Short mmCIF file of C-alpha atoms in Angstrom, two decimals:
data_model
loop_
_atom_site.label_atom_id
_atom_site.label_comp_id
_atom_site.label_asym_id
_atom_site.label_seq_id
_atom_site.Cartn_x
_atom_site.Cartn_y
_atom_site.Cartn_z
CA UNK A 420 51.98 -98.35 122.45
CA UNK A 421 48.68 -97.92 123.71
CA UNK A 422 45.05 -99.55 123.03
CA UNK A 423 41.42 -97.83 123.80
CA UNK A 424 38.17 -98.79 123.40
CA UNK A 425 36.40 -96.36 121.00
CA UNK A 426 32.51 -97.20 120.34
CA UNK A 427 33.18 -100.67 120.82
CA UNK A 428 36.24 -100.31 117.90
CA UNK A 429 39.53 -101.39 119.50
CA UNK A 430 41.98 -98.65 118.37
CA UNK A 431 46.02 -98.70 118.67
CA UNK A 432 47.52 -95.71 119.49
CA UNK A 433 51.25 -94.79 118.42
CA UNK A 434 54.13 -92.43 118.39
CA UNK A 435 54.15 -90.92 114.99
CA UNK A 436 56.27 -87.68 114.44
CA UNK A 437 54.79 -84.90 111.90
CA UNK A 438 56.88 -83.12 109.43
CA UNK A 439 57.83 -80.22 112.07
CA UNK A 440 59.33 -83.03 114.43
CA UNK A 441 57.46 -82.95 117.68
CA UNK A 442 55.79 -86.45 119.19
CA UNK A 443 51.94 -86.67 118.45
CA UNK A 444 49.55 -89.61 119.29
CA UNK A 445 47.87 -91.33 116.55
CA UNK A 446 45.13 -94.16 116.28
CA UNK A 447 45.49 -96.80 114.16
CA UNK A 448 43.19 -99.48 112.99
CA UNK A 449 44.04 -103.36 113.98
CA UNK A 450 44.72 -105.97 111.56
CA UNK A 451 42.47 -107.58 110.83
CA UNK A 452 40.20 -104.92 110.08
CA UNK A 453 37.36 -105.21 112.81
CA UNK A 454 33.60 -106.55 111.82
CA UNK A 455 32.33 -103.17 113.74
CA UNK A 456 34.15 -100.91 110.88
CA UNK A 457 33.27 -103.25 107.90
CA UNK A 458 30.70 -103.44 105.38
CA UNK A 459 30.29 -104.56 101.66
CA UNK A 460 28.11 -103.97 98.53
CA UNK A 461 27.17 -105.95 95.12
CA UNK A 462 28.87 -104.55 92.22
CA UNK A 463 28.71 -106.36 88.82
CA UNK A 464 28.02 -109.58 90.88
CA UNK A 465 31.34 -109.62 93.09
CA UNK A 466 31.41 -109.07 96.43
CA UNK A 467 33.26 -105.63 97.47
CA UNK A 468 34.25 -105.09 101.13
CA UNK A 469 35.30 -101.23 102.68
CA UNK A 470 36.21 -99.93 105.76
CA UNK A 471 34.20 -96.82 107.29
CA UNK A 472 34.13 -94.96 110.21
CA UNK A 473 33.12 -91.59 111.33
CA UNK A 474 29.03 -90.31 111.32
CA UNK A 475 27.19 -91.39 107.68
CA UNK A 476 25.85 -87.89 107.13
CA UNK A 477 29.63 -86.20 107.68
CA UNK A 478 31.81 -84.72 104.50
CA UNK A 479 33.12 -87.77 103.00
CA UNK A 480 36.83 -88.83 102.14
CA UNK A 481 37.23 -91.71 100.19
CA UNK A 482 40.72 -93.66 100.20
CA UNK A 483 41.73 -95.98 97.83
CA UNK A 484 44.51 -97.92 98.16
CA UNK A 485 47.87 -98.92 95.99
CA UNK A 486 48.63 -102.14 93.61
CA UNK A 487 48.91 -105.10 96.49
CA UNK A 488 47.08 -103.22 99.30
CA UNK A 489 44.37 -102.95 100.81
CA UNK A 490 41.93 -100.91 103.52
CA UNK A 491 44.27 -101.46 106.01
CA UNK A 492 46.92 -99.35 104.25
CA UNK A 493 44.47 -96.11 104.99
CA UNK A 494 45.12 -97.59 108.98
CA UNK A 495 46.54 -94.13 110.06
CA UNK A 496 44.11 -91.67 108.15
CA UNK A 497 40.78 -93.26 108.74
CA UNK A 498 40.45 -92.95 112.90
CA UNK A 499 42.12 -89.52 112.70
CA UNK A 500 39.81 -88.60 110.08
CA UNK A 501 36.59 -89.61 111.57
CA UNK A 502 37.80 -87.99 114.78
CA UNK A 503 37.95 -85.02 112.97
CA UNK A 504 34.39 -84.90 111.85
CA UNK A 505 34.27 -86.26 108.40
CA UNK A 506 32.89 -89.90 106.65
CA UNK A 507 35.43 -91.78 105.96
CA UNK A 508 35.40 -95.04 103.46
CA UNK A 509 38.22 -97.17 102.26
CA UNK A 510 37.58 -99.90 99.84
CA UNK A 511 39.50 -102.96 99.07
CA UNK A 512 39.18 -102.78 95.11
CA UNK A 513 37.99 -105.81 93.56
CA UNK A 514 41.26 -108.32 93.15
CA UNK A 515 42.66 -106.83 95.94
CA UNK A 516 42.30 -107.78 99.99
CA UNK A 517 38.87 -109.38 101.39
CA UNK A 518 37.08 -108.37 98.27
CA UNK A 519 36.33 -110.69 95.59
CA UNK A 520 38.79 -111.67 92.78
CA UNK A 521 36.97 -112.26 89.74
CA UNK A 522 38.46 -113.80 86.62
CA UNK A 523 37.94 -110.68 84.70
CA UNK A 524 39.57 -107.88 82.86
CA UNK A 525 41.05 -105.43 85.38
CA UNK A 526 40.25 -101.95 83.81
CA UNK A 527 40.05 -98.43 85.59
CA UNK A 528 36.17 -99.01 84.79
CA UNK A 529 35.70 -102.16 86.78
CA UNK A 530 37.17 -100.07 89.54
CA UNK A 531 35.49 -96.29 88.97
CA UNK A 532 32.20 -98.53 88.92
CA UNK A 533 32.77 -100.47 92.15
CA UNK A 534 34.24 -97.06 93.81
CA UNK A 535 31.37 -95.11 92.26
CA UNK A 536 28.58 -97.49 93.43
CA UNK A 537 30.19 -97.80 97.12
CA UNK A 538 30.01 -94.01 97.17
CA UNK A 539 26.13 -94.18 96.10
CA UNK A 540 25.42 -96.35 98.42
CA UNK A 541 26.82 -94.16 101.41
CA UNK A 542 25.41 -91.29 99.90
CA UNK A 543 21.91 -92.96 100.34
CA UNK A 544 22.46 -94.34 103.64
CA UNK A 545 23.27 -90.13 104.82
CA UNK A 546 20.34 -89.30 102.98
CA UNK A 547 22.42 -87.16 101.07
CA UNK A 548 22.09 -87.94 97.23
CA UNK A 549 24.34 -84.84 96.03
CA UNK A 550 26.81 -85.02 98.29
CA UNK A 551 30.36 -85.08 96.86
CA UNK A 552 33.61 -86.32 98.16
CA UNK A 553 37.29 -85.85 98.18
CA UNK A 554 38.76 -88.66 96.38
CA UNK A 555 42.56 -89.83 98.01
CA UNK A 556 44.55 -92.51 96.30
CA UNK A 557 47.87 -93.71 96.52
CA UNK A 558 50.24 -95.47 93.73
CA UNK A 559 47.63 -97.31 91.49
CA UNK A 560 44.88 -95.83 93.59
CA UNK A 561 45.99 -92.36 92.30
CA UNK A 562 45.05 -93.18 89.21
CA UNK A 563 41.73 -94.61 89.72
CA UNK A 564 41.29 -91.37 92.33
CA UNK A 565 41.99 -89.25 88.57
CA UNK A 566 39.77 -91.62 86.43
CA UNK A 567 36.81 -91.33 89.30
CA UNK A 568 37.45 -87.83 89.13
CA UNK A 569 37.20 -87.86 85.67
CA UNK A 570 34.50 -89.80 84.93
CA UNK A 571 32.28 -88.79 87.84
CA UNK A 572 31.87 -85.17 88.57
CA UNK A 573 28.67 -85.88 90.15
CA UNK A 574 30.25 -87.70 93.37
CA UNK A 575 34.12 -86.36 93.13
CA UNK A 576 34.35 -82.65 94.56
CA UNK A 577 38.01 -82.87 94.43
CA UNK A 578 41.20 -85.49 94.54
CA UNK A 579 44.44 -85.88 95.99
CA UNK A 580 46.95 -88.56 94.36
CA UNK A 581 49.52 -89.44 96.59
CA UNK A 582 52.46 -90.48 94.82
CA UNK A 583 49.84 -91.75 92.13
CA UNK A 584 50.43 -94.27 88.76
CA UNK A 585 49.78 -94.12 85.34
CA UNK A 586 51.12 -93.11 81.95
CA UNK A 587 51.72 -89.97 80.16
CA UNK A 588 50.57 -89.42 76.28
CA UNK A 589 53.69 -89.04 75.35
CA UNK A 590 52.90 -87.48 71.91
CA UNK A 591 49.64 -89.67 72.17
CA UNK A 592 46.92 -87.23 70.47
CA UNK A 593 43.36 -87.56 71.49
CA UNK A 594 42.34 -87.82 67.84
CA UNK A 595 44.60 -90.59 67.14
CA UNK A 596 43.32 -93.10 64.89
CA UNK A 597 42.95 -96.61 66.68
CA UNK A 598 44.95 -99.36 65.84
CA UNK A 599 44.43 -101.85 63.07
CA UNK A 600 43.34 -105.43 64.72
CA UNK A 601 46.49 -108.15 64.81
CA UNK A 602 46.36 -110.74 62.16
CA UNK A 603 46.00 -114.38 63.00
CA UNK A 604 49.69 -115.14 62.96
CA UNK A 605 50.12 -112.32 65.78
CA UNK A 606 47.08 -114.33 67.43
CA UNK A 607 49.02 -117.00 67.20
CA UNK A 608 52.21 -115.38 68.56
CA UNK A 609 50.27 -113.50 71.36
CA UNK A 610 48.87 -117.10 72.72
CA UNK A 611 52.29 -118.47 72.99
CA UNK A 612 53.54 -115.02 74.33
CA UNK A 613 50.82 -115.07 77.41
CA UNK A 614 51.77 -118.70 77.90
CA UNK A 615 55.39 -117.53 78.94
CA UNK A 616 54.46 -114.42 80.78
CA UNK A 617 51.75 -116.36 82.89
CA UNK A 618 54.31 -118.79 84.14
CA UNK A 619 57.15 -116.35 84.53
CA UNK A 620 54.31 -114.05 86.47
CA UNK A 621 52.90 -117.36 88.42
CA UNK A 622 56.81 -117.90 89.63
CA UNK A 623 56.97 -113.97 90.17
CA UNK A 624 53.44 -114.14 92.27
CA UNK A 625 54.83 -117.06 94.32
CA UNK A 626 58.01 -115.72 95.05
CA UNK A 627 56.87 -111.93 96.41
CA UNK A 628 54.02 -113.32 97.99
CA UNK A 629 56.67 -114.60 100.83
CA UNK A 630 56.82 -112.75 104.26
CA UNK A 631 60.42 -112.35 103.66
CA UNK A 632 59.96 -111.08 100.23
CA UNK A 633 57.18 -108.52 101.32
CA UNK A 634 59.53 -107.01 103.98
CA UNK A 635 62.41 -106.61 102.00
CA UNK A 636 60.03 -104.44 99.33
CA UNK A 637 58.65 -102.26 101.20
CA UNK A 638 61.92 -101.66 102.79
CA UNK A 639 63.07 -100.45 100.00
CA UNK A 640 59.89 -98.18 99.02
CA UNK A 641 60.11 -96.58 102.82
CA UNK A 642 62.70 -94.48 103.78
CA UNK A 643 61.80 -94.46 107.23
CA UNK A 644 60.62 -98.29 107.90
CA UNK A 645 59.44 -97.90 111.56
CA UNK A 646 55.84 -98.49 110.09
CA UNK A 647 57.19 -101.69 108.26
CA UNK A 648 55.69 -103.78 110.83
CA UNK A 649 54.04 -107.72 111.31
CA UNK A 650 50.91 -106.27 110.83
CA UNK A 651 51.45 -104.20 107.24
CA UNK A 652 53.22 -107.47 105.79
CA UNK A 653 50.42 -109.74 106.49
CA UNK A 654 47.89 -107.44 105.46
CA UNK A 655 49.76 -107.42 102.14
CA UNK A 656 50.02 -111.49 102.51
CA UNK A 657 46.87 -113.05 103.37
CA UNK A 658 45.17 -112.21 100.45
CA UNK A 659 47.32 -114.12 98.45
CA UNK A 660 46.23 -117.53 99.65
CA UNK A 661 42.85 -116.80 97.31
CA UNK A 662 42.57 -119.31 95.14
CA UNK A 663 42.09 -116.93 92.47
CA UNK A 664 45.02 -114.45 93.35
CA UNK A 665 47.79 -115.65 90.99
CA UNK A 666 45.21 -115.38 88.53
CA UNK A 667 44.59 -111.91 89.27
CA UNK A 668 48.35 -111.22 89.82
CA UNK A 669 49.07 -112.34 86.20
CA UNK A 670 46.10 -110.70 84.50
CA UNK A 671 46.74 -106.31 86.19
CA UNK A 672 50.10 -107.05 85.98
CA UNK A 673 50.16 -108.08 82.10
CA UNK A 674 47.73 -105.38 81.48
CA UNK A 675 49.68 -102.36 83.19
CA UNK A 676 52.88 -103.74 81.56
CA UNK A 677 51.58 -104.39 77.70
CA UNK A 678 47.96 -103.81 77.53
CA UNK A 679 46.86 -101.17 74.53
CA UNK A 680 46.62 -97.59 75.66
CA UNK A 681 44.35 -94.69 74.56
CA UNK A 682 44.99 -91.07 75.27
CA UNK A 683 41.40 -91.05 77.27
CA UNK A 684 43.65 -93.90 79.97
CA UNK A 685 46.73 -91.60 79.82
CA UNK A 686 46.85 -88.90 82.88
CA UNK A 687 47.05 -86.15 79.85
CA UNK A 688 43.73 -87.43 78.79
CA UNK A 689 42.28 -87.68 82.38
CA UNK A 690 43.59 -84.53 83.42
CA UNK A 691 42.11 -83.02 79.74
CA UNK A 692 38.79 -83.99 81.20
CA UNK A 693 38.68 -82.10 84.80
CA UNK A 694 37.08 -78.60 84.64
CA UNK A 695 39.69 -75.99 84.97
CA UNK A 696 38.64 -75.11 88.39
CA UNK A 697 38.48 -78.46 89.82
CA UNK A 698 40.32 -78.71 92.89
CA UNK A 699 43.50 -81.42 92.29
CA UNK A 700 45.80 -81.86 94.39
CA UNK A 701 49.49 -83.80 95.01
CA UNK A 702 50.90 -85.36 98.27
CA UNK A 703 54.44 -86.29 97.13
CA UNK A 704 56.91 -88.78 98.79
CA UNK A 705 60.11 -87.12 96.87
CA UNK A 706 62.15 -89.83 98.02
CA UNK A 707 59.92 -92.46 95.54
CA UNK A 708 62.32 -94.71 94.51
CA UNK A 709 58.82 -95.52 91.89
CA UNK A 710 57.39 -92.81 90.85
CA UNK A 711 60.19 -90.50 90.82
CA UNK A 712 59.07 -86.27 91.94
CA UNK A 713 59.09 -86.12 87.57
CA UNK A 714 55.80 -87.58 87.44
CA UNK A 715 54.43 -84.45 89.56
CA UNK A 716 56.31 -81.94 87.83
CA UNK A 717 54.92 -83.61 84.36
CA UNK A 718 51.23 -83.25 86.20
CA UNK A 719 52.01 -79.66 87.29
CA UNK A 720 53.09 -78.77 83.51
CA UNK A 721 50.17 -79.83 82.00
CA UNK A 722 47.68 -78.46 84.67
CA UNK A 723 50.12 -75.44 86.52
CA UNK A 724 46.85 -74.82 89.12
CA UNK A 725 47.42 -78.19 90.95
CA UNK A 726 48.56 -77.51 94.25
CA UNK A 727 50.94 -79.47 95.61
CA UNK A 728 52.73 -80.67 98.87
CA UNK A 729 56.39 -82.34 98.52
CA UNK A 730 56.69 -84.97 101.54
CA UNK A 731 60.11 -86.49 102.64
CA UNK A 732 58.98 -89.81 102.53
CA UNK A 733 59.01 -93.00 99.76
CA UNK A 734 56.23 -94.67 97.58
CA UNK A 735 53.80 -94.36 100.20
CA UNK A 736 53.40 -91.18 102.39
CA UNK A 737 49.75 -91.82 104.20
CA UNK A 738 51.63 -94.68 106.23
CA UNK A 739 55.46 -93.38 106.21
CA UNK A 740 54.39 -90.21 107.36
CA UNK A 741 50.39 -90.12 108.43
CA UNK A 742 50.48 -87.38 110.42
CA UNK A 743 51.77 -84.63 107.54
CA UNK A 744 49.21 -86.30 105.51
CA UNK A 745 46.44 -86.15 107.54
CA UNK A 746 46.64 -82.72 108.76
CA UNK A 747 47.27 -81.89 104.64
CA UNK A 748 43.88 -83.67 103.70
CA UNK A 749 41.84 -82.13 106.55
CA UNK A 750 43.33 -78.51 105.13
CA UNK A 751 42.55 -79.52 101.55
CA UNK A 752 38.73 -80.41 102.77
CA UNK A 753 38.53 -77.04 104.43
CA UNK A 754 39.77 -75.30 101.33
CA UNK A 755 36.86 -76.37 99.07
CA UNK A 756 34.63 -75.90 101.50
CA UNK A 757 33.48 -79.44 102.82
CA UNK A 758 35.20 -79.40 106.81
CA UNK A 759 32.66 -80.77 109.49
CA UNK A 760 31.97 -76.99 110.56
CA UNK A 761 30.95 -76.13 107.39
CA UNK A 762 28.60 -79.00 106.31
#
């Protein structure tokens, strides 16, 4: 292992081996973060903190990370990237690493708004008002990479979901009448019901929140673990001393497991929404243990143009296997047209 001094930005430079097995030299961010790449904007009140590097007026990729994560998880892609030519901005969504954790409903809206406004505001400090970005996102960050996609053509030009989240329709119709309201015994019944499931969740919180406990996951989620390192697992941990984080532990994780669905949240209905030719793409760990290669064959069923690469890696390619995946997302900018030679 290496270290250089880049712009002032201390930079770690590793062995990392790309999917055609010869030795190549990546950069990779410290933890923590450093001030120099840091920044953070105002959205509904709460305080939301990114990562960027790479020249403000460049073609911008914007990285969102997975349930737990944070910035740091995009620690591979985002020197690479910048040394390529383009923008690149990774934010910690709201609940999740140095950003604030509001006691709140966690919704893919709180997060397309706080991703939306972060890419405003970089749009306006390039002077660049129309520019649009590719949109990356891995587990739960594929799905709010699809709902930003979705919801705002004006900033996404394309996305790539990396071994992304979500549910299907499953016979869901768009036109489906809404459900009746619960009556007040199944008030009743609901209170006592999110009494139990907070304290089993608070245990649950408390328990994975250990060193120990973080290791041994994403052991299992990596099928190569030489990236499972000190510095991944307390990225992942220090967060969790908040004050607020069990809070925020109980409330997405209640909501993802039982929380109402419409077909507009399910990936049919987000996918329903894209224009035909908008550029989508999948970066797939097929060894997932997760999200199993059947949720990108259900994808490529209902929209057959997706392109697609298959990775052999687990839950989370970017960092099992950065350099496929960078070299993948610096072909997919060139194909719609946004590379640094180009802009």
């Amino acid at each position: 292992m290496k270290c250089s001094l880049k712009g002032g930005l201390l930079l770690l430079t590793v062995a990392s081996f790309c999917s055609r097995g010869h030795a190549l030299a990546l950069q990779r961010l410290p933890f923590p973060v450093p001030a120099a790449v840091k920044g953070s904007i105002t959205v509904d009140g709460n305080n939301c903190v990114y990562a960027a590097m790479g020249k403000e007026d460049a073609p911008l990729i914007f990285l969102v990370h997975g349930f737990g994560a944070s910035k740091y998880h995009w620690r591979y892609q985002m020197p690479y990237l910048a040394e390529q030519g383009f923008r690149v901005v990774a934010p910690d969504l709201l609940g999740f690493g140095e950003s604030d954790k509001p006691i709140t409903q966690y919704t893919p809206e709180l997060w397309v708004r706080q991703c939306a406004a972060l890419m405003e505001e970089q749009n306006a400090l390039a002077k660049k008002k129309d520019r649009k970005a590719m949109v990356a996102g891995n587990s739960l960050g594929g799905y709010v990479a699809l709902a930003l996609a979705s919801e705002r053509k004006d900033l996404i030009a394309s996305a790539t979901l990396l071994n992304g989240a979500g549910k299907f329709a499953n016979g869901m119709r768009e036109d489906d009448p809404p459900k009746p309201g619960p009556s007040p015994i199944d008030n009743m019944m609901q209170i006592v019901s999110d009494a139990l499931q907070r304290m089993a969740l608070t245990t649950t919180f408390f328990y994975t929140k250990q060193p120990a406990r973080i290791e041994q996951v994403l052991r299992q989620v990596y099928i190569d673990s030489t990236n499972v390192d000190a510095d991944l697992i307390e990225s992942i941990r220090r967060p969790s001393d908040d004050e607020k984080a069990a809070e925020v532990f109980y409330r997405i994780v209640s909501r993802t497991a039982t929380g109402a669905i419409t077909f507009k949240d399910t990936i049919d209905g987000r996918l329903a929404k894209l224009d035909p030719s908008f550029p989508l793409y999948l970066l797939w760990g097929q060894q997932d243990p997760w999200i199993r290669p059947i949720t990108a064959d259900k994808i490529q069923s209902i929209r057959p143009e997706t392109r697609r690469v298959n990775l052999p890696a687990g839950h989370c390619p970017h960092d099992e296997v950065p350099t496929a995946v960078n070299e993948a997302l610096v072909q997919f900018m060139a194909e719609i047209g946004l590379s640094p030679t180009a802009a």
